[in-house]
Each structure stands twice: as structure tokens, then as C-alpha cells.
């Protein structure tokens, strides 16, 4: 056991945990004022719920002893046998509990990510139900495939340093499925103006996400050493590069926007996630910049098409950002950084194919299951609040609260 | 004669009222966030444990100055668009206006509305 | 007769108008943040990618009750100070006031303005 | 005849005034956050080092439309409840109202107040 | 000296330090707008003041060489002899200064905690005076009893991993005493509505408290290893469990409230504090959940009784949460987690009794001294602002400031 | 390579990175509402831009192999040769990339610091241009002089633990130069009231700065050990002492102000920066307190003189705070803390002179180059927005955004 590694992993876990409330503010600032609390509450309630589900059965499903490459078995149910001694399989220099906790924070934020697609109209009860089911039937399996010892995508050689497919592609495509089933917000088709209520909150959220992402990516090295330093630098570089690029895109079009820069930074963080510990620092510049360009234009196109109200563009940011990042990992990975992965620039073009397989498998599976789950919930408990509740706002109608009280 | 219409409506009805007025040719208006109290007795909000009552509810005040002959039509438009039939739909008040001046042009009275 | 002047002006002109009124001896006034719509058609704001239109623009409503004879002077002062010549400069409305009471002194009508 | 009472009061007096009006049977009212200036000359606020002056002070504007005969009573109630005797207590203005409509019922004029 | 342990302890210290401003926002969001800054300032000023008092005389009183089990002597006055070398008694693998700094952050936040009971009406000068006296005469002794080498409760075998009695029971009961002497806010008896001015701030505060609490509890292991990992997991689990439970309680009653979930999470963190390094991860679920149920109903009862205006329910949250946590430590502690403590589930029912003694001693002492101090200040300098100042709000009357400036 | 040191340096880097968004809120809260986003955006865009410039050419200019004591050569361009192995010169127990990243965060925040002088009127494009030039021509050289291996001020024996001259004097004096060339805000001369729009943001910013500053100062030990602990304690003590002192100064004058306490804390952090790893904990009390007194009265004097609109008093806070801190280092440094430095209290009065030289050199160079750069930009692209844009506010005019949307 190594105290330095443990210190870093615990710190990283705390940092990643903070990302979910950060997301709450990032998303909360972008909705209309009457739905601010409701949007925040989605992340907060998921933080509570998934924390518990993870230790009860999530961890063993995702990381427990492998069953045919598809899922972990239930031998670690309720953390049985997951203790203060290091695991022999994962993160062998730190207490097994620390690795478990670190992974918990990933599960939490992944579930919270897709809430951006359904804000301002989903019933709170339905949100929680979908979250619990999605966590169980989508997140845990996909995490096992890619990160679980024996997972089939891991076996195949798919590279995903900190969650390009497991977290971002997964959440992004599921967001789309859920938004399709749920339907658009009242007034969306008519082009009603939906102003962000609090841009400082968006920046606060983005800043805390950036901060926490050091734990996400550099923590995924699982040791406090060479790889962590590399991942740290690529993370910051990609965020900066993408934030600046997005700002420039807005500027070319009209003006350099603050929400734009914040969004860009997050997209850069998404894009570098799978690559952080495999690519060189300079590579983070194009990874971030191209990520921003892709997400930007997907977002423009989604807005123009005006067909799906994927409200806060989780698909454009996380789905596309994660897809690009996963591909970029296949391109820029080099053994000069990490002996565990070589990509196109090392002459290994096969890696790109493997990445495509991982992305495609995740997309198909996550979209399919999410769609079915959403349909099932819609048919049974119903997904949407009443029209009238939507008009009044979810803060009052779902939570009986006002963000800013007092006359 | 110019009239000033002050309509207190539900915040969630603002878009509908605005669109209805626009459809009937009325663009100029001023909107204020207010808090109101009337038949609707306030609501109970959640506190950490238990709840508390709030007497004043958020409302929107719409002010529009119109020529006397357009007044009734505007009132009808607002009434129709703002109504839900439940308590708290709001009130409309009509006040006399003695004069109106457009700052940009210094036009006065009705002419400042007519000359679009 | 007392008159109430309601002026809707650009927020960035508040200081100029306030100073101009002060220079002409008018101190008492009430200011409200409002949102307005008129000839000026709203503006386009930046969203993450692309932009969106906002129909209502932030304006300032100035309310001052003055004695009838001071009314025109006040209106002129406001007009001059608030004008930029571009759309969105705002409107001034004059309403009749039947009575005014100073809470502190219970003075009524014009006397509550005269006795400084 | 209906009258509109506009009272500008200290924010900390809102509860007292509301309760006093309620006690005398008046429930319907609309409240707005405004900023005001009058005899009370603004206040000095602390800055990092030293202080700065603010001309406008937060006030509450209360608007209530009442039947003509209730008007004086309402004014008295407000005056009593809102008074502290120090500068800044505020003003009450009375304006004529030509009509009132209850959106929910489409009742007009005084009847929309009488039929509780 | 161990660099990993030092890294973790310094990180933890920074995390705990952040909790006091976090508390400022947690409390600040719950008061009326006119008292927002004043509420924030209470925590901020205490952060400054106690930081200084601690290094001058607080540390030696709490942790200095023992005098009859009651208090530390003055041999470390002004940090004399407290240097870069490790202490031989406390945290022997890190610089003594690091341990001292870590403890400083506990003293700071404990003093800030009870301010929640007296917001919106206490004179700022009186608040500071009471804070300085309380810190000296209540916090330092109690900290010594439980954590000081030779403290009588430590000798007795009382278990308090990170401050259930020292921090939460202590602050909670003192809050009650001070609120009783100070009297209720204007309008409290009449049932005047006192709306929270900014619920997003409440969530921001709760989120940062949660984040910082990892330093609080997992840092209290004082090393970056097995125990820290255990405490980390129990901390997160209890917060989640309590947050979710509180949300459900609100839902049963009417709606799942955001302030409720945030409050619940904090109560869960309180409840797990004494237990974090003694109990197994699964035990954190009931510890959190029961903590929420207890605090919830105490709060309901306090509100119904409408007798004491203990404004932000410090007693219900911290006093009762801490009491339950201390008892729960006696119940769930097991040598499987920490050889230093075994409780009822290990068959050691005596531990529960010892815990009761520790709670009772703290309650009686803290209530008594706080009451006397409050009475003394009331009689001399006066505790309350003038009626008129209270009506205008403490931001203007005490600090000459407006939270949100500009017309 | 040491995992504990690496853990601490990565953590510290994340902490310092967070300081730039923290600064965004600290400054953002103090301007008028119509310029809130614009002020936040200055820091955020600089964070993105300097992150990239640093890895491309900044790091090699500041820390690359020395050229005549004045600047680093270009051999590390694009991080060539800066890899996962430790440097042989800097921070030899951690990956070179980690040291590089840590230093990046210093460059970023230094550039962001002086934006406080030019808020509410500078053209966004001009701001970025000035920032890029200033970073290249002022920050990199000065950083090399003081911290680069072979830098002339380092050779001379100037002590600057974490950036008193490099960061604070440098940014403070440049702020003055830029403000002089840019000219005052509309209405400044006429004494128009410019109310801070959001004091809670000021406190939030200050709190996060305080939190991040532990990384700044204790991270500058570059190891997780004795010196880090010392720097940690002096940092917290100076912040507290200065915050409390400033509050008292306001109180003597009129009332204890919240913005005052927050400002004071920041000034204390500035003042202790160069001294943190050289002086004893007790010395941080006078260093913080005197720092507050100096900055407070410089600020009062600047306000009275009403000549230069150095809007958020970067010179008073950082320029003067940093100057005092650098001098104080010369006075209070002692080999009992750090064998690397002895000051007046060790009988080494020469150190004070050396410190004066370092301050003077930085001031003259930074002021001169900043002034020339500002003049050049003014003559070419222009520095200010149009009068009308200034009146409407920079949020709308530069960024096409509204902080708080919705009617
Ligand atoms: N007498 C009045 N004077 C001024 N405003 C009033 C008056 N009565 C009602 N209002 C305003 O109208 C709003 C709606 O009134 P309410 O009586 O609740 O509506 P409804 O008649 O639909 O039940 C109130 O919240 C208040 O703002
Ligand atoms: N008929 C009206 N009734 C009430 N307010 C009006 C009316 N017309 C304009 N306003 C107010 O005046 C503001 C400025 O009006 P606008 O027509 O844009 O000015 P301009 O005449 O300078 O173009 C509007 O934003 C609105 O608040
Ligand atoms: N002539 C006026 N027109 C409109 N509002 C006014 C006028 N005079 C005063 N007010 C409003 O009344 C408030 C209180 O006025 P002030 O003169 O300070 O009260 P007092 O008479 O008690 O000293 C002001 O802040 C302003 O909002």
C-alpha cells in the first residue's frame, strides 16, 4: 500500500464527487428561473441515490468477478469482501474501498449528466425511477465491459482512460433516447424564448467541473506519479483549447460568449477524458479544439432542425465530445506516454477500429435500453408533469419551493 | 382619449397574452414583476421540515397605453388569453391618461401612437 | 392639480435623467425595473451556439408626482436627458392624480410638496 | 367611483401595513419592489475602504384599487401602520380608475369587488 | 515523516477550512435577504478570529500537555515548540504544524456552527465577544477532554472519530442556550413568514460542506491509508442516505424539497462524524437515515412548539445529529474496522454507556457555560440590535452594506 | 520520484487553477451588474489562453535553460523534453510535467489579476491582445529572473517563496500602468455611484481564493513535508490576521464591512506569499495586519485623489501588498524555518536591500513595458469600447449576454 497513491486517490474522489453539484449549477444556470431548483435537485437527488445503490449492488455488477465479459457477478454484494486491503485486481497500491469510492463518483455523475436533456418538464418521481433503472441496466454493464476485469471491450483492447465511452458517449446517447420519448417542452416547437436564468452559475459550474476533472482524469491513473502528471496536463490543455476555440466560433459568428466559453471548456474536458493518460500534452490542443468545433456545429444543427428538444444538448456536448475523444484516443495514443496503448500515430491503425467498435456497442446498447426504459415508464407511471405544472414551473409544482424567497 | 390598461396576470400567462396582443396589433407594453394578493390566498411552500405560508404570489403587471377606442378590444384579448378559471387569474384596471410623449420624436398624445 | 409622470427610459440614461431633474429642483421620484417592448423589436442574444431573440428589453420606469404647473417642465427635462434618437428611447405618460399624502406628516395634496 | 391608491412605503413596514389592511377587510393588493428618492437623501454605504453614497433607497410600492368610499379609510390605515416619523416614510397617491375587470369572472367595475 | 500522510493531511486541512465559508452560504441562503451578508459575515469573521486565537492559546489549551484530564497547560503558547518536526503524541508521521493546522479548522467551524441559532438579530460585536469567550471556555476544554492526550473522556474510552461530541453536540446545545437567552426574532411569535432568500446558496453550501467533510472525517485518520479510505466511504454513504431519507420524509408529507435534501445530507454528515473511522460502510446507511428521521421530527416539533427561535435549527441538526452519531458509534463500532473501538455489535455494550457519559458531560458543560456567558454579555454589552435595526435588516444596520447593489 | 510529493503538487496545482475562476467571482461581484459577465469572462478567457501559451512557449521562456540571467532559451518549446521524468533542476521528486503544470497556474492567475484595473470599459479584443503580450514580455521574463535556474534576481539572493514580486508586485504595478493609459470609466470623475452588484460573490471568490492559496503557498514547497506545513500555517494566519484587521479598520471608521473583510483576507494572502516558507507562524500575524493597514490607506488615498480609476484597486491590494510582503520576507526570514533564507531578525540586514532591488527592478520593468504595450495597442487597435457600449454595459455590448435572463 502506498500512502502517496492513497492520498491522491482520496483527493481525486473528493474532486469528482464535487462535480455532480457543479453540474447542478452548470445546468441550473441554463434553464428558466422557474425550473432552477428542480434542475439542481435532479443532480443532488441522483448523487444521494446512486451513492447508496453503488455500494449495495452497483460496484459488484460493474467491477465484481466477471461473468462472460458482460457483467460482474454478485459476490461483492453490499461490499462484501471489499475492505481496507488493496484489491488484487484494481489499483493494487491503495485500499480497495478507496478504488470503490473513486468509481462511485463516476457512476453518480454519469447518471446526472443526461438529466440535462429532460429538464423543465419531467416528473421528479419518473426521473428517479429512470435513473435507478438506467444506472442498473445501462451504466453498470457498460462500465464492466470497458473497465471491469474481463469485460469484453477491455479484452478487445478498447482504450478509455477515464470514461469517454463509459461516461460520455453512454450518457449522451441515452439523453437523446430519453428526450425523444419524453417530448419537447411546451413552447419549444413554437420557438418560445427560453432564457438562461443565471449565467454566473453556469460559469461557477463549469469552473468547478474543470477543477473536479483533474480528479476524474489524473485520478484515473490510480497512482500519484508519471501518468497522473501527464493526464493532469492534457486535461487542462484540452479544456483551455476547447474553451478558447468555442469562444472564437461564437466571435466569428457574432460575439465571444461567456456561456460559450464555459460550454467549450466542458466539451474539451469531455473530449480528453478517454485520451488523457494515453496522449502527449501537445495532442490535447487539437483534441480540445476539434471537439469544440464538432459539438458547436452539432448544436447549431440541432437548434435549426428544431425537432428534438434535447434541452441542454447533452448529446452534442457529451455524446459527440465523447465520441470524438474516443476516436482521438485511437489516433493519438502513444507508448511514449503509456505502454498500455498505441494508436494511429504509432502506426497502429487497428486501434481506431477497436475504438469504433467500443463506441458503436455503447451507442446501440445505451440507446436501445434507454428507449425501452423510457417507453415503459411512460406507459406506466408517466414521464411528464401536467401542462399546467410545467407552465408554473417545476420548482413550485414538484418541490413546493421558490429559488429566491421574499417579496 | 388615451387609456392606460394595467393588467395583473399569472407569470406563466405572459407569453400567451403577449402573443395574443401582438396578433391584434398591439406591440407597445411595459412589464413588471410584482407580487400580489387577492382571492387566491397565497400558497404553502416547503421548508426543511414542514411548510410555511406565503401571502404574496408572484404576478406580472402589464401596462399598456392605448387609444380609447382600442381599449375594450385590448381588455378582451387580455382576458381571454390570461384566463384559467381558477383563483388568481388577476385583475385589469383602466386609468385615464392625459397625455403621452414619445421621447425619441417628442410626438404628443394620440399621434405618438398613430405614426408608426 | 397634481399630475403623475410615468417615464419609461433606457436604464443607462437613469443617471443623466436623475441629475437633470435634480438640477431643475425635482428630487422626489420612484424608480422601478421594468421590461418593455415597443418599436424597438427586442434584441438577439448569444446562446451557446447561435443566438436567440428576446422580446422584452430592460427599461427603467420613473414615476414622479408633480404639481400641474411643473409638469411640462419636468417632461421636457426628461425628454432631453433621455433621448438618444435611436429606437427604444421610451415613452412618457401623464396621469391625473386626485390626491397625495405624505405619510410622515399626513400633509395632503399640493401642500405636501410645497412645504419642503 | 373606483380609486387606485399607490403607497410608497418602507420595506420593513410591509408586514405591518398588510396586516393592518387585512384587519380592516382589504385583501386585494399588488406589491412592487421599487427604489425611491425624496426628502430622505439616500444613504452612505461601506465600500472596501471608505464609503459611497446611494441616492435611491429600496422602497415598496403598494397598489390597491378600492371603491371610492373605502378610499379614505384605507389611506388612514396605511398612514398609521407605515409611519415611523423619520424621513423616508413615503407617500400615498390617489388616482382615478375608470374601470376594473376581474379576469377570472369578467366582472366589471365595482361589482368585481363586491361579489366576493 | 511520511509524505503521503502529509499530503493527505494538508489537503484535508484545506478541505475543512473551506467548510466555514460553505457554512456561510448554507446559512446565508436560509435567512431573509436583508440579513444575508450579516449571516455570511458571522462565519467569515469567526474564521479570521479563531484562526488567530487558536495559534496564540487555543492549541495549547486543547492539545498541550495535560492538566488533570481537564485542559492543556500553556507550554505551547504561541506555538512554542510546535514546529516542523512531528509531534511525539499526535499524528506522528506528519509535521506537528500540520496537525495543529488541521485541528484549527475544527475549532473554527465549531464556533461558526452555532451562529445559525442567532442570525437576524444579534449585535455583531456581541457575536464576536461571545465567540471568543465560547471558543476559550467551551471549545478548548471539551476538545481536550475528548481528543487531548490525557483528556478525561479519552481516558474513559469515549469514541469520537472526528467530532460528534466535540463539534456537533457541543455547538448544537450551545446554540440552544444562546438562542434562549437572546430571545426570538421580531415577528417569530406572531408566525410572520420568514422566507429563505436563496435556496441555490443553500445547496452550494451543502455541496461544499459535503466536499469538505471528506477532509473532516477521512482526514481524521491522520494518515493516508486504510482507515482514511473507510472513513471516506462511510462519510459519503451517510450523507447520501440521510439526504435521500429527508427528501422522502418531505415527500411523504407533501413534496420532496431541495432545502430538505440539502439539510438531510448535512445531518447525515453530522451523524457519521464520530463513527466514520469505527464502523463499516453498510452501517453508514442506517446511521444516516435514522439521523435524518430524528432531526426531522425534532425540527417539526420545535416549529410546532414555537417557543424557542433557534432560527436555523442548529440543535436539531447538529445537537441531535451529533448525539445520535455518538450513540451510533457505541452501537456499530467494530474492531474489524478499527482496533481502537468496539461497540454493541461486537458485544461491548459498555461502549454505549461511555458514549452516553461523553454526550451528557458535553451537554451539561456546554449548555451551562454558554448560558452563563450569554447572560453575562446580555447584562453588560447587550446582545440584540435595536428593534428598528432588526426591522431594516442587519446587513445595513451592522455592516452598512447591501447584498445586491444597483437600482 | 516521491508519490506523496507528487500527490501534493498535483493537488496544489488543482487548487491554484481554481483561483482564477475564484478571482472572476471576487472581481465580478464588485462591478456594476451590467458588467458582471464581462468581468468574469476576462479571467475565464485568460485561463484558456494562457494555459495554451504556457505549454507552447511560456514555460521554456520562464524556466528553460538560462540565457544571461534574463530569460530561458527555447529548447523546451512545445514542452520538448519536458516529460514524465523529474526535472534535474526543479522539483526533483515529482514528474517534470507536474512542476510545469503547477507553474502554469501561476502564470494564468498573474495575468488575470490586473484585469481588475480595467473592468467596465476595456474592449474584449484589446484585453486579450494585451494579455498575450504582457504574458510574453513581462510575466515570463520576471518569472525567469526570480525563479528560473540562473535568473539574475535568484542569483542575487532575492527571496520570493510563492510570488510576491513575480505575481503580485508585477501584476499590481502593471495594473496601474494600464489603467493610466486606458483612462477612467464614464462618470468616475463626476463621482457617479458604482455599486458592487453582488457581495456574496465577492465573499465566494475570496473564500475560494483563500482555499486555493494553500496550493499556491504550501504547494510552492514542492514537497509534502516540513516546509509545506510551515507555509500552510503562515498562509492561513496571515489571511485571518489581515481579514480581521481590515474589518477593524472599517469598524473604527464606521462599520465592519463584509467586502472589507474579504478584501483584507486577500491582501493578507498576498502579503504572506513571498514569505510563507521563510518565516515563523507568529510572524504571519504582523505581516498580515500591516499589509491590511497599508493597502487600506493606499486605497483610501487613491479614492480621495480620484485621479486614476484603477477600478478594483489591484495596485493597492496586490502591488502594495506584494511589496510589503517582499520586504517583510527580508525582515522576518529565518533559517530556523528554511535554511535557504535569513533576514533581518537573523541579523542579515542585507536581505532587506536585496528585496528592495528585486521589488524595484520588477516595478520599473513591469510598469515600463506595460505602459508601452498599452500605448501601442491604444494607437493601433484601440483599448476602449465606445461610450455608448460602456453605458449599456459590456455584457451586452461585448458578449451579447445578460447575466440574469428572463422577465
Ligand atoms: N383590489 C386590488 N387592488 C390591486 N390589485 C389587486 C386587487 N385585487 C387583486 N389584485 C391583484 O390581482 C391579483 C389576482 O387577484 P385574485 O383575487 O387572486 O384573482 P382572482 O380574482 O382570479 O381570484 C392579485 O394577486 C393582486 O396582485
Ligand atoms: N403603448 C405603450 N404602453 C406602455 N408602454 C409602452 C408603450 N409603448 C412603448 N412603451 C414602453 O416604452 C419603451 C420604449 O418604446 P419604444 O417604442 O421601443 O421606443 P421608441 O419610440 O424610442 O422606439 C418600451 O420598451 C415600453 O416599455
Ligand atoms: N414626488 C414624488 N413622486 C413620486 N414618488 C415620490 C415623490 N416624492 C417621494 N416619493 C417616493 O416616496 C419615498 C419617500 O419619500 P421621502 O420624501 O423620503 O419621504 P418622507 O416624506 O417621509 O421624508 C421616496 O423614496 C420616493 O420613492
mmCIF file of C-alpha atoms in Angstrom, chain E residues 83-235:
data_model
loop_
_atom_site.group_PDB
_atom_site.id
_atom_site.type_symbol
_atom_site.label_atom_id
_atom_site.label_comp_id
_atom_site.label_asym_id
_atom_site.label_seq_id
_atom_site.Cartn_x
_atom_site.Cartn_y
_atom_site.Cartn_z
ATOM 1 C CA UNK E 83 7.270 23.043 14.679
ATOM 2 C CA UNK E 84 8.058 21.243 11.515
ATOM 3 C CA UNK E 85 9.032 18.037 13.306
ATOM 4 C CA UNK E 86 6.263 15.592 14.052
ATOM 5 C CA UNK E 87 4.700 15.592 17.471
ATOM 6 C CA UNK E 88 5.537 12.559 19.529
ATOM 7 C CA UNK E 89 1.950 12.257 20.688
ATOM 8 C CA UNK E 90 -0.364 13.245 17.864
ATOM 9 C CA UNK E 91 -0.131 12.300 14.182
ATOM 10 C CA UNK E 92 3.437 11.156 14.439
ATOM 11 C CA UNK E 93 4.021 10.799 10.712
ATOM 12 C CA UNK E 94 3.394 14.412 9.745
ATOM 13 C CA UNK E 95 4.808 17.790 10.809
ATOM 14 C CA UNK E 96 3.378 18.913 14.129
ATOM 15 C CA UNK E 97 2.336 22.164 12.443
ATOM 16 C CA UNK E 98 0.191 20.217 10.015
ATOM 17 C CA UNK E 99 -1.689 18.508 12.829
ATOM 18 C CA UNK E 100 -2.073 21.859 14.561
ATOM 19 C CA UNK E 101 -3.494 23.432 11.393
ATOM 20 C CA UNK E 102 -5.874 20.542 10.867
ATOM 21 C CA UNK E 103 -7.221 20.978 14.381
ATOM 22 C CA UNK E 104 -7.521 24.720 13.860
ATOM 23 C CA UNK E 105 -10.099 24.179 11.154
ATOM 24 C CA UNK E 106 -12.220 22.129 13.543
ATOM 25 C CA UNK E 107 -12.173 24.839 16.150
ATOM 26 C CA UNK E 108 -13.168 27.430 13.556
ATOM 27 C CA UNK E 109 -16.148 25.638 12.165
ATOM 28 C CA UNK E 110 -17.443 24.572 15.572
ATOM 29 C CA UNK E 111 -17.619 28.181 16.646
ATOM 30 C CA UNK E 112 -19.298 29.119 13.364
ATOM 31 C CA UNK E 113 -21.904 26.363 13.640
ATOM 32 C CA UNK E 114 -23.942 27.827 16.459
ATOM 33 C CA UNK E 115 -24.277 31.195 14.721
ATOM 34 C CA UNK E 116 -27.229 29.636 12.893
ATOM 35 C CA UNK E 117 -29.218 29.987 16.092
ATOM 36 C CA UNK E 118 -28.817 33.711 16.450
ATOM 37 C CA UNK E 119 -28.947 35.132 12.957
ATOM 38 C CA UNK E 120 -31.077 38.124 12.036
ATOM 39 C CA UNK E 121 -30.972 39.797 15.427
ATOM 40 C CA UNK E 122 -27.666 39.530 17.286
ATOM 41 C CA UNK E 123 -25.368 42.530 17.546
ATOM 42 C CA UNK E 124 -22.205 41.864 15.597
ATOM 43 C CA UNK E 125 -19.960 42.990 18.436
ATOM 44 C CA UNK E 126 -21.754 40.729 20.867
ATOM 45 C CA UNK E 127 -21.441 37.849 18.462
ATOM 46 C CA UNK E 128 -17.684 38.244 18.291
ATOM 47 C CA UNK E 129 -17.374 38.609 22.044
ATOM 48 C CA UNK E 130 -19.448 35.522 22.677
ATOM 49 C CA UNK E 131 -17.492 33.642 20.034
ATOM 50 C CA UNK E 132 -14.150 34.460 21.591
ATOM 51 C CA UNK E 133 -15.341 33.523 25.075
ATOM 52 C CA UNK E 134 -17.093 30.382 23.948
ATOM 53 C CA UNK E 135 -14.072 29.257 21.997
ATOM 54 C CA UNK E 136 -11.894 29.714 25.062
ATOM 55 C CA UNK E 137 -14.150 28.406 27.785
ATOM 56 C CA UNK E 138 -16.148 25.756 25.995
ATOM 57 C CA UNK E 139 -14.473 24.540 22.837
ATOM 58 C CA UNK E 140 -10.907 24.234 24.095
ATOM 59 C CA UNK E 141 -11.781 22.304 27.253
ATOM 60 C CA UNK E 142 -14.161 19.902 25.545
ATOM 61 C CA UNK E 143 -11.683 19.278 22.731
ATOM 62 C CA UNK E 144 -9.098 18.475 25.373
ATOM 63 C CA UNK E 145 -11.384 16.093 27.237
ATOM 64 C CA UNK E 146 -12.048 14.007 24.156
ATOM 65 C CA UNK E 147 -9.021 14.380 21.926
ATOM 66 C CA UNK E 148 -6.259 15.770 24.102
ATOM 67 C CA UNK E 149 -3.689 13.290 25.264
ATOM 68 C CA UNK E 150 -4.779 12.593 28.829
ATOM 69 C CA UNK E 151 -8.256 14.131 28.488
ATOM 70 C CA UNK E 152 -10.694 12.538 30.898
ATOM 71 C CA UNK E 153 -13.215 11.398 28.317
ATOM 72 C CA UNK E 154 -10.423 9.975 26.179
ATOM 73 C CA UNK E 155 -9.219 8.101 29.257
ATOM 74 C CA UNK E 156 -12.701 6.840 29.872
ATOM 75 C CA UNK E 157 -12.665 5.354 26.383
ATOM 76 C CA UNK E 158 -15.164 7.649 24.697
ATOM 77 C CA UNK E 159 -15.042 7.220 20.930
ATOM 78 C CA UNK E 160 -15.291 10.303 18.768
ATOM 79 C CA UNK E 161 -13.590 9.873 15.444
ATOM 80 C CA UNK E 162 -13.998 13.343 14.025
ATOM 81 C CA UNK E 163 -16.088 15.374 16.391
ATOM 82 C CA UNK E 164 -19.561 14.097 17.185
ATOM 83 C CA UNK E 165 -19.411 15.398 20.731
ATOM 84 C CA UNK E 166 -16.593 17.908 20.468
ATOM 85 C CA UNK E 167 -18.049 19.613 17.438
ATOM 86 C CA UNK E 168 -21.710 18.843 16.929
ATOM 87 C CA UNK E 169 -23.228 18.109 20.311
ATOM 88 C CA UNK E 170 -21.147 20.932 21.680
ATOM 89 C CA UNK E 171 -22.233 23.503 19.107
ATOM 90 C CA UNK E 172 -25.823 22.271 18.984
ATOM 91 C CA UNK E 173 -26.545 22.521 22.670
ATOM 92 C CA UNK E 174 -24.761 25.850 22.964
ATOM 93 C CA UNK E 175 -26.869 27.180 20.123
ATOM 94 C CA UNK E 176 -29.924 26.368 22.191
ATOM 95 C CA UNK E 177 -28.615 28.105 25.274
ATOM 96 C CA UNK E 178 -27.665 31.221 23.381
ATOM 97 C CA UNK E 179 -30.977 31.353 21.499
ATOM 98 C CA UNK E 180 -32.866 31.066 24.779
ATOM 99 C CA UNK E 181 -31.076 34.000 26.299
ATOM 100 C CA UNK E 182 -31.145 36.091 23.135
ATOM 101 C CA UNK E 183 -34.861 35.672 22.506
ATOM 102 C CA UNK E 184 -36.770 35.240 19.273
ATOM 103 C CA UNK E 185 -36.711 37.387 16.165
ATOM 104 C CA UNK E 186 -39.353 40.101 15.819
ATOM 105 C CA UNK E 187 -42.411 38.510 14.345
ATOM 106 C CA UNK E 188 -41.400 34.990 15.279
ATOM 107 C CA UNK E 189 -44.126 34.519 17.879
ATOM 108 C CA UNK E 190 -46.667 36.062 15.558
ATOM 109 C CA UNK E 191 -45.827 33.489 12.923
ATOM 110 C CA UNK E 192 -44.574 36.045 10.435
ATOM 111 C CA UNK E 193 -43.327 34.394 7.252
ATOM 112 C CA UNK E 194 -39.552 34.259 7.049
ATOM 113 C CA UNK E 195 -38.683 33.060 3.600
ATOM 114 C CA UNK E 196 -35.267 31.702 2.679
ATOM 115 C CA UNK E 197 -33.778 34.238 0.315
ATOM 116 C CA UNK E 198 -31.633 31.989 -1.845
ATOM 117 C CA UNK E 199 -32.024 28.241 -1.993
ATOM 118 C CA UNK E 200 -29.268 27.771 -4.575
ATOM 119 C CA UNK E 201 -26.878 29.161 -1.959
ATOM 120 C CA UNK E 202 -28.178 26.587 0.496
ATOM 121 C CA UNK E 203 -27.351 23.842 -1.986
ATOM 122 C CA UNK E 204 -23.985 25.382 -2.827
ATOM 123 C CA UNK E 205 -23.181 25.500 0.854
ATOM 124 C CA UNK E 206 -24.321 21.937 1.431
ATOM 125 C CA UNK E 207 -22.329 20.697 -1.556
ATOM 126 C CA UNK E 208 -19.154 22.383 -0.390
ATOM 127 C CA UNK E 209 -19.781 21.115 3.132
ATOM 128 C CA UNK E 210 -20.116 17.589 1.771
ATOM 129 C CA UNK E 211 -16.903 18.037 -0.217
ATOM 130 C CA UNK E 212 -15.035 19.478 2.745
ATOM 131 C CA UNK E 213 -16.344 16.814 5.086
ATOM 132 C CA UNK E 214 -14.124 14.247 3.381
ATOM 133 C CA UNK E 215 -11.257 16.184 4.884
ATOM 134 C CA UNK E 216 -13.084 16.384 8.184
ATOM 135 C CA UNK E 217 -13.705 12.669 8.541
ATOM 136 C CA UNK E 218 -11.212 10.898 6.314
ATOM 137 C CA UNK E 219 -8.574 13.436 7.326
ATOM 138 C CA UNK E 220 -9.183 12.495 10.945
ATOM 139 C CA UNK E 221 -7.463 9.198 10.194
ATOM 140 C CA UNK E 222 -4.350 11.394 10.161
ATOM 141 C CA UNK E 223 -2.751 9.028 7.685
ATOM 142 C CA UNK E 224 -3.465 8.253 4.046
ATOM 143 C CA UNK E 225 -4.292 4.629 4.323
ATOM 144 C CA UNK E 226 -6.768 2.008 5.380
ATOM 145 C CA UNK E 227 -8.684 4.000 7.919
ATOM 146 C CA UNK E 228 -8.941 7.083 5.755
ATOM 147 C CA UNK E 229 -10.492 5.028 2.981
ATOM 148 C CA UNK E 230 -13.011 3.551 5.391
ATOM 149 C CA UNK E 231 -13.930 6.938 6.797
ATOM 150 C CA UNK E 232 -14.248 8.354 3.311
ATOM 151 C CA UNK E 233 -16.754 5.719 2.273
ATOM 152 C CA UNK E 234 -18.833 5.879 5.437
ATOM 153 C CA UNK E 235 -18.951 9.663 5.138
#
